[in-house]
């Protein structure tokens, strides 16, 4: 009887009080990214938000850290973003590219289009929630690396397809 009660209590405690991952601080996030091959890493706090800038492979990226506890800026959410300027592409075509990418069966992250001076930029963005036992480690950094590779391969293939179409016209 006591064992049954104890088993039920443990099960209920696991459901009511799920495991919480330790929030990650700016320095810890930078160190983890460095261990996984990111270079040129810088960390700053902009308007109260910790931000990391760096390069993964040959692609620049930034990561905004959200849901942070102060004063140590220990954060539970990281939002990674990498962008490329599309100088010879219309805003409408950039939106078409983003929609095509986002409707794949298993896109890595999601694409969005921003309009900044000189034409559209197309970006890949991924969000990592550090809770319920999820921590910033090899899994998240590898997923981000794969998101960048998928994004760059998609853009390269689309560029080749558009060149082929223009030659055939």
Coordinates of N, CA, C and O in Angstrom, one line a residue:
X1 N 0.8 -1.2 0.0 CA 0.0 0.0 0.0 C 0.9 1.3 0.0 O 0.6 2.2 -0.7
X2 N 1.9 1.2 0.9 CA 2.8 2.4 0.9 C 3.5 2.6 -0.4 O 3.7 3.7 -0.8
X3 N 3.9 1.5 -1.0 CA 4.6 1.6 -2.3 C 3.7 2.2 -3.4 O 4.1 3.0 -4.2
X4 N 2.4 1.8 -3.4 CA 1.5 2.3 -4.3 C 1.3 3.8 -4.1 O 1.3 4.6 -5.1
X5 N 1.2 4.2 -2.9 CA 1.0 5.6 -2.6 C 2.2 6.4 -3.0 O 2.1 7.5 -3.6
X6 N 3.4 5.9 -2.7 CA 4.7 6.5 -3.1 C 4.8 6.6 -4.6 O 5.2 7.7 -5.1
X7 N 4.4 5.6 -5.3 CA 4.5 5.6 -6.8 C 3.6 6.7 -7.4 O 3.9 7.4 -8.3
X8 N 2.4 6.7 -6.9 CA 1.4 7.7 -7.3 C 1.9 9.1 -7.0 O 1.8 10.0 -7.8
X9 N 2.5 9.3 -5.8 CA 3.0 10.6 -5.4 C 4.1 11.1 -6.4 O 4.2 12.2 -6.8
X10 N 5.0 10.2 -6.7 CA 6.2 10.5 -7.6 C 5.6 10.8 -9.0 O 6.1 11.8 -9.6
X11 N 4.7 10.1 -9.5 CA 4.1 10.3 -10.8 C 3.4 11.7 -10.8 O 3.6 12.5 -11.7
X12 N 2.7 12.0 -9.8 CA 2.0 13.3 -9.8 C 3.0 14.5 -9.6 O 2.9 15.5 -10.3
X13 N 4.0 14.3 -8.8 CA 5.1 15.3 -8.7 C 5.8 15.5 -10.0 O 6.1 16.7 -10.4
X14 N 6.0 14.5 -10.8 CA 6.7 14.7 -12.1 C 5.8 15.4 -13.1 O 6.2 16.2 -13.9
X15 N 4.5 15.2 -13.0 CA 3.5 15.9 -13.8 C 3.3 17.4 -13.4 O 3.2 18.3 -14.2
X16 N 3.3 17.6 -12.1 CA 3.0 18.9 -11.6 C 4.2 19.8 -11.6 O 4.2 21.0 -11.9
X17 N 5.4 19.2 -11.3 CA 6.6 20.0 -11.3 C 7.6 19.5 -12.3 O 8.5 18.7 -12.0
X18 N 7.4 19.8 -13.6 CA 8.3 19.3 -14.6 C 9.7 19.8 -14.4 O 9.9 20.9 -13.9
X19 N 10.7 19.0 -14.9 CA 12.1 19.4 -14.8 C 12.3 20.7 -15.5 O 11.9 20.9 -16.6
X20 N 13.0 21.6 -14.9 CA 13.4 22.9 -15.6 C 14.9 22.9 -15.8 O 15.7 22.6 -15.0
X21 N 15.2 23.2 -17.1 CA 16.6 23.4 -17.4 C 17.1 24.7 -16.8 O 16.4 25.6 -16.6
X22 N 18.4 24.7 -16.5 CA 19.0 25.9 -16.0 C 19.1 26.9 -17.2 O 19.5 26.5 -18.3
X23 N 18.7 28.1 -16.9 CA 18.8 29.1 -18.0 C 20.3 29.3 -18.3 O 21.2 29.0 -17.5
X24 N 20.5 29.8 -19.5 CA 21.9 30.0 -20.0 C 22.3 31.4 -20.0 O 21.5 32.3 -20.3
X25 N 23.5 31.7 -19.5 CA 24.0 33.1 -19.5 C 24.8 33.4 -20.8 O 25.2 32.4 -21.5
X26 N 24.9 34.6 -21.1 CA 25.6 35.1 -22.3 C 26.9 34.4 -22.5 O 27.2 33.8 -23.6
X27 N 27.8 34.4 -21.5 CA 29.1 33.8 -21.6 C 29.0 32.3 -21.9 O 29.8 31.8 -22.7
X28 N 28.1 31.6 -21.2 CA 28.0 30.2 -21.4 C 27.5 29.9 -22.9 O 28.0 28.9 -23.5
X29 N 26.6 30.7 -23.4 CA 26.1 30.5 -24.8 C 27.3 30.7 -25.8 O 27.4 29.9 -26.7
X30 N 28.0 31.7 -25.5 CA 29.2 32.0 -26.4 C 30.2 30.8 -26.4 O 30.6 30.4 -27.4
X31 N 30.5 30.3 -25.2 CA 31.4 29.2 -25.1 C 30.9 27.9 -25.8 O 31.6 27.2 -26.4
X32 N 29.6 27.7 -25.6 CA 29.0 26.5 -26.3 C 29.1 26.6 -27.8 O 29.4 25.7 -28.5
X33 N 28.8 27.8 -28.4 CA 28.9 28.0 -29.8 C 30.3 27.9 -30.3 O 30.5 27.4 -31.3
X34 N 31.2 28.4 -29.5 CA 32.7 28.3 -29.9 C 33.1 26.9 -29.9 O 33.8 26.4 -30.8
X35 N 32.6 26.1 -29.0 CA 33.0 24.6 -28.9 C 32.4 23.9 -30.2 O 33.0 22.9 -30.6
X36 N 31.4 24.4 -30.8 CA 30.7 23.8 -31.9 C 31.1 24.4 -33.2 O 30.5 24.2 -34.3
X37 N 32.2 25.2 -33.2 CA 32.8 25.7 -34.5 C 32.4 27.1 -34.9 O 32.8 27.6 -35.9
X38 N 31.6 27.8 -34.1 CA 31.3 29.2 -34.4 C 32.6 30.1 -34.2 O 33.3 29.8 -33.3
X39 N 32.7 31.1 -35.0 CA 33.9 32.0 -34.9 C 33.4 33.5 -34.8 O 32.3 33.7 -35.0
X40 N 34.4 34.3 -34.6 CA 34.1 35.8 -34.5 C 33.0 36.1 -33.6 O 32.1 37.0 -33.9
X41 N 32.9 35.5 -32.5 CA 31.8 35.6 -31.6 C 32.0 36.9 -30.7 O 33.1 37.2 -30.2
X42 N 30.9 37.6 -30.6 CA 30.8 38.8 -29.7 C 29.5 38.8 -29.0 O 28.5 38.4 -29.5
X43 N 29.5 39.2 -27.7 CA 28.3 39.3 -27.0 C 28.1 40.7 -26.4 O 29.1 41.3 -25.9
X44 N 26.9 41.2 -26.5 CA 26.6 42.5 -26.0 C 25.2 42.5 -25.4 O 24.4 41.6 -25.7
X45 N 24.8 43.5 -24.7 CA 23.5 43.7 -24.2 C 22.9 44.9 -24.8 O 23.5 46.0 -24.6
X46 N 21.9 44.8 -25.7 CA 21.3 45.9 -26.4 C 19.9 46.1 -25.9 O 19.1 45.2 -25.9
X47 N 19.7 47.3 -25.3 CA 18.4 47.6 -24.7 C 17.9 46.5 -23.8 O 16.7 46.2 -23.8
X48 N 18.8 46.0 -23.0 CA 18.4 45.0 -22.0 C 18.3 43.6 -22.5 O 17.9 42.7 -21.8
X49 N 18.6 43.4 -23.8 CA 18.5 42.0 -24.4 C 20.0 41.6 -24.8 O 20.6 42.2 -25.6
X50 N 20.4 40.4 -24.2 CA 21.7 39.9 -24.6 C 21.6 39.4 -26.0 O 20.7 38.7 -26.5
X51 N 22.7 39.8 -26.8 CA 22.7 39.4 -28.2 C 24.1 38.9 -28.5 O 25.1 39.4 -28.1
X52 N 24.2 37.8 -29.3 CA 25.4 37.2 -29.7 C 25.5 37.4 -31.2 O 24.6 37.1 -31.9
X53 N 26.7 37.8 -31.7 CA 27.0 37.9 -33.1 C 28.1 36.9 -33.4 O 29.0 36.8 -32.6
X54 N 28.1 36.3 -34.5 CA 29.1 35.3 -34.9 C 29.0 34.8 -36.3 O 28.2 35.3 -37.1
X55 N 29.9 33.9 -36.6 CA 29.9 33.3 -37.9 C 29.9 31.8 -37.7 O 30.7 31.2 -36.9
X56 N 29.0 31.1 -38.5 CA 29.0 29.6 -38.5 C 29.2 29.2 -39.9 O 28.5 29.6 -40.8
X57 N 30.3 28.5 -40.1 CA 30.7 28.2 -41.5 C 31.2 29.5 -42.1 O 32.1 30.1 -41.6
X58 N 30.6 30.0 -43.1 CA 30.9 31.3 -43.7 C 29.7 32.2 -43.6 O 29.7 33.3 -44.2
X59 N 28.7 31.8 -42.8 CA 27.5 32.6 -42.7 C 27.4 33.4 -41.4 O 27.5 32.7 -40.3
X60 N 27.3 34.7 -41.4 CA 27.1 35.4 -40.2 C 25.7 35.2 -39.6 O 24.8 34.9 -40.3
X61 N 25.6 35.3 -38.3 CA 24.3 35.1 -37.6 C 24.3 36.0 -36.4 O 25.3 36.5 -35.9
X62 N 23.1 36.2 -35.8 CA 23.0 36.7 -34.5 C 22.0 35.9 -33.7 O 21.2 35.2 -34.3
X63 N 22.1 35.9 -32.4 CA 21.2 35.2 -31.5 C 20.8 36.1 -30.4 O 21.6 36.6 -29.7
X64 N 19.5 36.3 -30.3 CA 18.9 37.1 -29.3 C 18.5 36.2 -28.2 O 17.9 35.2 -28.4
X65 N 18.8 36.6 -26.9 CA 18.5 35.8 -25.8 C 17.3 36.4 -25.1 O 17.3 37.6 -24.8
X66 N 16.2 35.6 -24.9 CA 14.9 36.2 -24.3 C 14.6 35.4 -23.1 O 15.1 34.4 -22.7
X67 N 13.5 36.0 -22.4 CA 13.0 35.5 -21.1 C 14.2 35.3 -20.1 O 14.5 34.2 -19.6
X68 N 14.8 36.4 -19.9 CA 16.0 36.4 -19.0 C 15.7 36.9 -17.6 O 14.9 37.7 -17.4
X69 N 16.4 36.2 -16.7 CA 16.4 36.6 -15.3 C 17.5 37.6 -15.1 O 18.6 37.4 -15.5
X70 N 17.2 38.7 -14.4 CA 18.2 39.7 -14.1 C 18.7 39.6 -12.6 O 17.9 39.0 -11.8
X71 N 19.8 40.0 -12.3 CA 20.7 40.8 -13.0 C 21.7 40.0 -13.8 O 22.5 40.6 -14.6
X72 N 21.7 38.7 -13.7 CA 22.8 37.9 -14.3 C 22.5 37.6 -15.8 O 23.3 37.0 -16.5
X73 N 21.3 38.0 -16.3 CA 20.9 37.7 -17.7 C 21.0 36.2 -18.0 O 21.5 35.8 -19.0
X74 N 20.4 35.4 -17.2 CA 20.3 34.0 -17.4 C 19.0 33.8 -18.2 O 17.9 34.1 -17.7
X75 N 19.1 33.3 -19.4 CA 17.9 33.3 -20.4 C 17.4 31.9 -20.7 O 18.2 30.9 -20.8
X76 N 16.1 31.8 -21.0 CA 15.5 30.5 -21.3 C 15.1 30.4 -22.8 O 14.7 29.3 -23.2
X77 N 15.3 31.4 -23.6 CA 15.0 31.3 -25.0 C 16.1 31.9 -25.8 O 16.6 33.0 -25.5
X78 N 16.5 31.2 -26.9 CA 17.5 31.8 -27.9 C 16.8 31.8 -29.2 O 16.3 30.8 -29.6
X79 N 16.9 32.9 -29.9 CA 16.4 33.1 -31.3 C 17.5 33.4 -32.2 O 18.1 34.5 -32.1
X80 N 17.9 32.4 -33.0 CA 19.0 32.6 -34.0 C 18.5 33.1 -35.3 O 17.4 32.7 -35.7
X81 N 19.3 34.0 -36.0 CA 18.9 34.5 -37.3 C 20.1 34.7 -38.1 O 21.1 35.3 -37.6
X82 N 20.0 34.3 -39.4 CA 21.1 34.6 -40.4 C 20.4 35.1 -41.6 O 19.3 34.6 -42.0
X83 N 21.0 36.1 -42.2 CA 20.3 36.8 -43.4 C 21.3 36.9 -44.5 O 22.5 37.0 -44.4
X84 N 20.7 37.0 -45.7 CA 21.5 37.3 -47.0 C 20.7 38.4 -47.7 O 19.5 38.3 -47.9
X85 N 21.5 39.4 -48.2 CA 20.9 40.4 -49.0 C 20.7 39.8 -50.4 O 21.6 39.2 -51.0
X86 N 19.5 40.1 -51.0 CA 19.2 39.6 -52.4 C 19.1 40.8 -53.3 O 18.0 41.3 -53.6
X87 N 20.3 41.3 -53.7 CA 20.3 42.6 -54.5 C 19.5 42.6 -55.8 O 18.9 43.6 -56.1
X88 N 19.6 41.5 -56.5 CA 18.9 41.5 -57.8 C 17.6 40.7 -57.8 O 17.1 40.2 -58.8
X89 N 16.9 40.7 -56.6 CA 15.6 40.0 -56.5 C 14.6 41.0 -56.0 O 14.9 41.8 -55.1
X90 N 13.4 40.9 -56.5 CA 12.3 41.7 -56.1 C 11.8 41.3 -54.7 O 12.0 40.1 -54.3
X91 N 11.1 42.1 -54.0 CA 10.6 41.8 -52.7 C 9.5 40.6 -52.9 O 9.5 39.7 -52.1
X92 N 8.7 40.7 -54.0 CA 7.7 39.7 -54.2 C 8.4 38.3 -54.5 O 7.9 37.3 -54.0
X93 N 9.5 38.3 -55.2 CA 10.2 37.0 -55.5 C 10.8 36.5 -54.2 O 10.9 35.3 -54.0
X94 N 11.4 37.4 -53.3 CA 11.9 37.0 -52.1 C 10.8 36.3 -51.2 O 11.1 35.3 -50.5
X95 N 9.6 36.9 -51.2 CA 8.5 36.3 -50.5 C 8.1 34.9 -51.0 O 7.8 34.0 -50.3
X96 N 8.2 34.8 -52.3 CA 7.9 33.5 -53.0 C 8.9 32.5 -52.5 O 8.5 31.3 -52.2
X97 N 10.2 32.9 -52.5 CA 11.2 31.9 -52.0 C 11.0 31.5 -50.6 O 11.1 30.3 -50.2
X98 N 10.7 32.5 -49.7 CA 10.4 32.2 -48.3 C 9.2 31.2 -48.1 O 9.3 30.3 -47.4
X99 N 8.2 31.5 -48.9 CA 7.0 30.7 -48.8 C 7.3 29.2 -49.3 O 6.8 28.3 -48.7
X100 N 8.1 29.1 -50.4 CA 8.5 27.8 -50.9 C 9.2 27.1 -49.8 O 9.0 25.9 -49.6
X101 N 10.2 27.7 -49.2 CA 11.0 27.1 -48.2 C 10.2 26.6 -47.0 O 10.3 25.5 -46.5
X102 N 9.3 27.5 -46.5 CA 8.5 27.3 -45.3 C 7.4 26.2 -45.5 O 7.0 25.6 -44.5
X103 N 7.1 25.9 -46.8 CA 6.1 24.9 -47.0 C 6.7 23.5 -47.3 O 6.0 22.6 -47.6
X104 N 8.0 23.4 -47.2 CA 8.6 22.1 -47.3 C 8.1 21.2 -46.2 O 7.6 21.6 -45.2
X105 N 8.2 19.9 -46.4 CA 7.7 18.9 -45.4 C 8.4 19.1 -44.1 O 7.8 18.9 -43.1
X106 N 9.7 19.3 -44.1 CA 10.5 19.4 -42.9 C 11.5 20.6 -43.0 O 12.7 20.3 -43.0
X107 N 11.0 21.8 -43.0 CA 12.0 22.9 -43.1 C 12.8 23.0 -41.8 O 12.3 22.7 -40.7
X108 N 14.0 23.4 -41.9 CA 14.8 23.7 -40.7 C 14.7 25.1 -40.4 O 15.2 25.9 -41.1
X109 N 14.1 25.5 -39.3 CA 13.8 26.9 -39.0 C 12.8 27.4 -39.9 O 12.1 26.6 -40.6
X110 N 12.6 28.7 -40.0 CA 11.7 29.3 -41.0 C 12.3 30.5 -41.6 O 13.2 31.2 -41.0
X111 N 11.9 30.7 -42.9 CA 12.5 31.9 -43.6 C 11.5 33.0 -43.5 O 10.3 32.9 -43.5
X112 N 12.1 34.2 -43.5 CA 11.4 35.4 -43.5 C 12.1 36.4 -44.4 O 13.3 36.3 -44.6
X113 N 11.4 37.4 -44.8 CA 11.9 38.5 -45.7 C 11.9 39.8 -44.9 O 10.9 40.1 -44.3
X114 N 13.0 40.5 -45.0 CA 13.0 41.9 -44.4 C 13.3 42.9 -45.5 O 14.0 42.5 -46.5
X115 N 12.8 44.0 -45.4 CA 13.1 45.1 -46.3 C 14.0 46.1 -45.7 O 13.5 46.9 -44.8
X116 N 15.2 46.1 -46.1 CA 16.2 47.1 -45.6 C 16.7 47.8 -46.8 O 16.7 47.3 -47.9
X117 N 17.3 49.0 -46.6 CA 17.8 49.8 -47.7 C 18.6 48.9 -48.7 O 19.4 48.1 -48.4
X118 N 18.2 49.1 -50.0 CA 19.0 48.4 -51.1 C 18.4 47.1 -51.5 O 19.0 46.3 -52.2
X119 N 17.1 46.8 -51.1 CA 16.5 45.6 -51.5 C 16.2 44.6 -50.4 O 16.6 44.9 -49.2
X120 N 15.5 43.5 -50.7 CA 15.1 42.6 -49.6 C 16.3 41.7 -49.1 O 17.3 41.5 -49.9
X121 N 16.2 41.3 -47.9 CA 17.1 40.3 -47.3 C 16.2 39.1 -47.0 O 15.1 39.3 -46.5
X122 N 16.7 37.9 -47.2 CA 16.0 36.7 -46.8 C 16.7 36.1 -45.7 O 18.0 35.9 -45.7
X123 N 16.0 35.7 -44.6 CA 16.6 35.3 -43.4 C 16.1 33.9 -43.0 O 14.9 33.6 -43.3
X124 N 16.9 33.1 -42.3 CA 16.5 31.9 -41.7 C 16.5 32.2 -40.2 O 17.4 32.9 -39.7
X125 N 15.4 31.7 -39.5 CA 15.3 32.0 -38.0 C 14.9 30.7 -37.4 O 14.1 29.9 -37.9
X126 N 15.5 30.4 -36.2 CA 15.1 29.3 -35.4 C 15.1 29.7 -33.9 O 15.9 30.5 -33.5
X127 N 14.1 29.1 -33.2 CA 13.9 29.4 -31.8 C 14.2 28.1 -31.0 O 13.7 27.1 -31.3
X128 N 15.0 28.3 -29.9 CA 15.2 27.2 -29.0 C 14.8 27.6 -27.6 O 15.3 28.5 -27.0
X129 N 13.8 26.8 -27.1 CA 13.3 27.0 -25.7 C 14.1 26.1 -24.8 O 14.1 24.9 -25.0
X130 N 14.7 26.7 -23.8 CA 15.5 25.9 -22.8 C 14.7 25.7 -21.6 O 14.8 26.5 -20.6
X131 N 13.8 24.7 -21.6 CA 13.0 24.4 -20.5 C 12.7 22.9 -20.5 O 13.0 22.2 -21.5
X132 N 12.1 22.4 -19.5 CA 11.7 21.0 -19.4 C 12.9 20.0 -19.7 O 12.8 19.1 -20.4
X133 N 14.1 20.4 -19.2 CA 15.2 19.5 -19.3 C 16.1 19.8 -20.6 O 17.1 19.2 -20.8
X134 N 15.6 20.7 -21.4 CA 16.3 21.1 -22.6 C 17.4 22.2 -22.3 O 17.0 23.2 -21.7
X135 N 18.6 21.9 -22.6 CA 19.7 22.9 -22.4 C 20.4 23.2 -23.7 O 20.3 22.5 -24.7
X136 N 21.1 24.3 -23.7 CA 21.9 24.7 -24.8 C 23.1 23.8 -24.9 O 24.0 23.9 -24.0
X137 N 23.2 22.9 -25.8 CA 24.3 22.0 -26.0 C 24.5 21.6 -27.4 O 24.0 22.3 -28.3
X138 N 25.1 20.5 -27.7 CA 25.4 20.0 -29.0 C 24.1 19.9 -29.9 O 24.1 20.2 -31.1
X139 N 23.0 19.5 -29.3 CA 21.8 19.3 -30.0 C 21.3 20.6 -30.7 O 21.0 20.6 -31.9
X140 N 21.2 21.6 -29.9 CA 20.7 22.9 -30.4 C 21.7 23.5 -31.4 O 21.3 24.1 -32.4
X141 N 23.0 23.5 -31.0 CA 24.0 24.1 -31.9 C 24.1 23.3 -33.2 O 24.2 23.9 -34.3
X142 N 24.0 22.0 -33.2 CA 24.0 21.2 -34.4 C 22.8 21.5 -35.2 O 22.8 21.6 -36.5
X143 N 21.6 21.6 -34.6 CA 20.4 22.0 -35.3 C 20.5 23.3 -36.0 O 20.1 23.5 -37.2
X144 N 21.2 24.3 -35.3 CA 21.4 25.6 -36.0 C 22.3 25.5 -37.1 O 22.1 26.1 -38.2
X145 N 23.4 24.7 -37.0 CA 24.3 24.5 -38.1 C 23.6 23.9 -39.3 O 23.8 24.3 -40.5
X146 N 22.7 22.9 -39.1 CA 22.0 22.3 -40.1 C 20.9 23.2 -40.8 O 20.7 23.2 -42.0
X147 N 20.4 24.1 -39.9 CA 19.5 25.1 -40.5 C 20.2 26.0 -41.4 O 19.7 26.3 -42.5
X148 N 21.4 26.5 -41.1 CA 22.1 27.3 -42.0 C 22.5 26.6 -43.3 O 22.4 27.1 -44.4
X149 N 23.0 25.3 -43.2 CA 23.3 24.6 -44.4 C 22.1 24.4 -45.3 O 22.2 24.5 -46.5
X150 N 21.0 24.1 -44.7 CA 19.7 23.9 -45.5 C 19.3 25.2 -46.2 O 19.0 25.2 -47.3
X151 N 19.4 26.3 -45.4 CA 19.1 27.6 -45.9 C 20.0 28.0 -47.1 O 19.5 28.4 -48.2
X152 N 21.3 27.8 -46.9 CA 22.2 28.2 -48.0 C 22.1 27.3 -49.2 O 22.1 27.7 -50.4
X153 N 21.9 26.0 -49.0 CA 21.7 25.0 -50.1 C 20.4 25.4 -50.9 O 20.4 25.4 -52.1
X154 N 19.3 25.7 -50.2 CA 18.1 26.1 -50.8 C 18.3 27.4 -51.6 O 17.8 27.4 -52.8
X155 N 18.9 28.4 -51.1 CA 19.2 29.6 -51.9 C 20.0 29.4 -53.1 O 19.8 29.9 -54.1
X156 N 21.0 28.5 -53.0 CA 21.9 28.2 -54.1 C 21.1 27.5 -55.2 O 21.3 27.8 -56.4
X157 N 20.3 26.5 -54.8 CA 19.5 25.8 -55.8 C 18.5 26.7 -56.5 O 18.3 26.7 -57.7
X158 N 17.9 27.6 -55.7 CA 16.9 28.6 -56.3 C 17.7 29.5 -57.3 O 17.1 29.9 -58.3
X159 N 18.9 29.9 -56.9 CA 19.7 30.8 -57.8 C 20.0 30.1 -59.1 O 19.9 30.7 -60.2
X160 N 20.5 28.9 -59.0 CA 20.8 28.1 -60.2 C 19.5 27.9 -61.1 O 19.6 28.0 -62.3
X161 N 18.4 27.6 -60.4 CA 17.2 27.4 -61.2 C 16.8 28.7 -61.9 O 16.4 28.7 -63.1
X162 N 16.9 29.9 -61.3 CA 16.5 31.1 -61.9 C 17.5 31.5 -63.0 O 17.1 32.0 -64.1
X163 N 18.8 31.1 -62.9 CA 19.8 31.4 -64.0 C 19.4 30.5 -65.2 O 19.5 30.9 -66.3
X164 N 19.1 29.2 -64.9 CA 18.7 28.3 -66.0 C 17.5 28.8 -66.7 O 17.4 28.8 -68.0
X165 N 16.5 29.3 -66.0 CA 15.3 29.8 -66.6 C 15.5 31.0 -67.4 O 15.0 31.2 -68.5
X166 N 16.4 31.9 -67.0 CA 16.7 33.1 -67.7 C 17.5 32.8 -69.0 O 17.3 33.4 -70.0
X167 N 18.3 31.7 -69.0 CA 19.1 31.3 -70.2 C 18.1 30.7 -71.2 O 18.2 30.9 -72.4
X168 N 17.1 30.0 -70.7 CA 16.2 29.3 -71.6 C 15.2 30.2 -72.2 O 14.5 29.8 -73.2
X169 N 15.0 31.3 -71.7 CA 14.0 32.3 -72.2 C 14.4 32.9 -73.5 O 15.3 33.1 -74.0

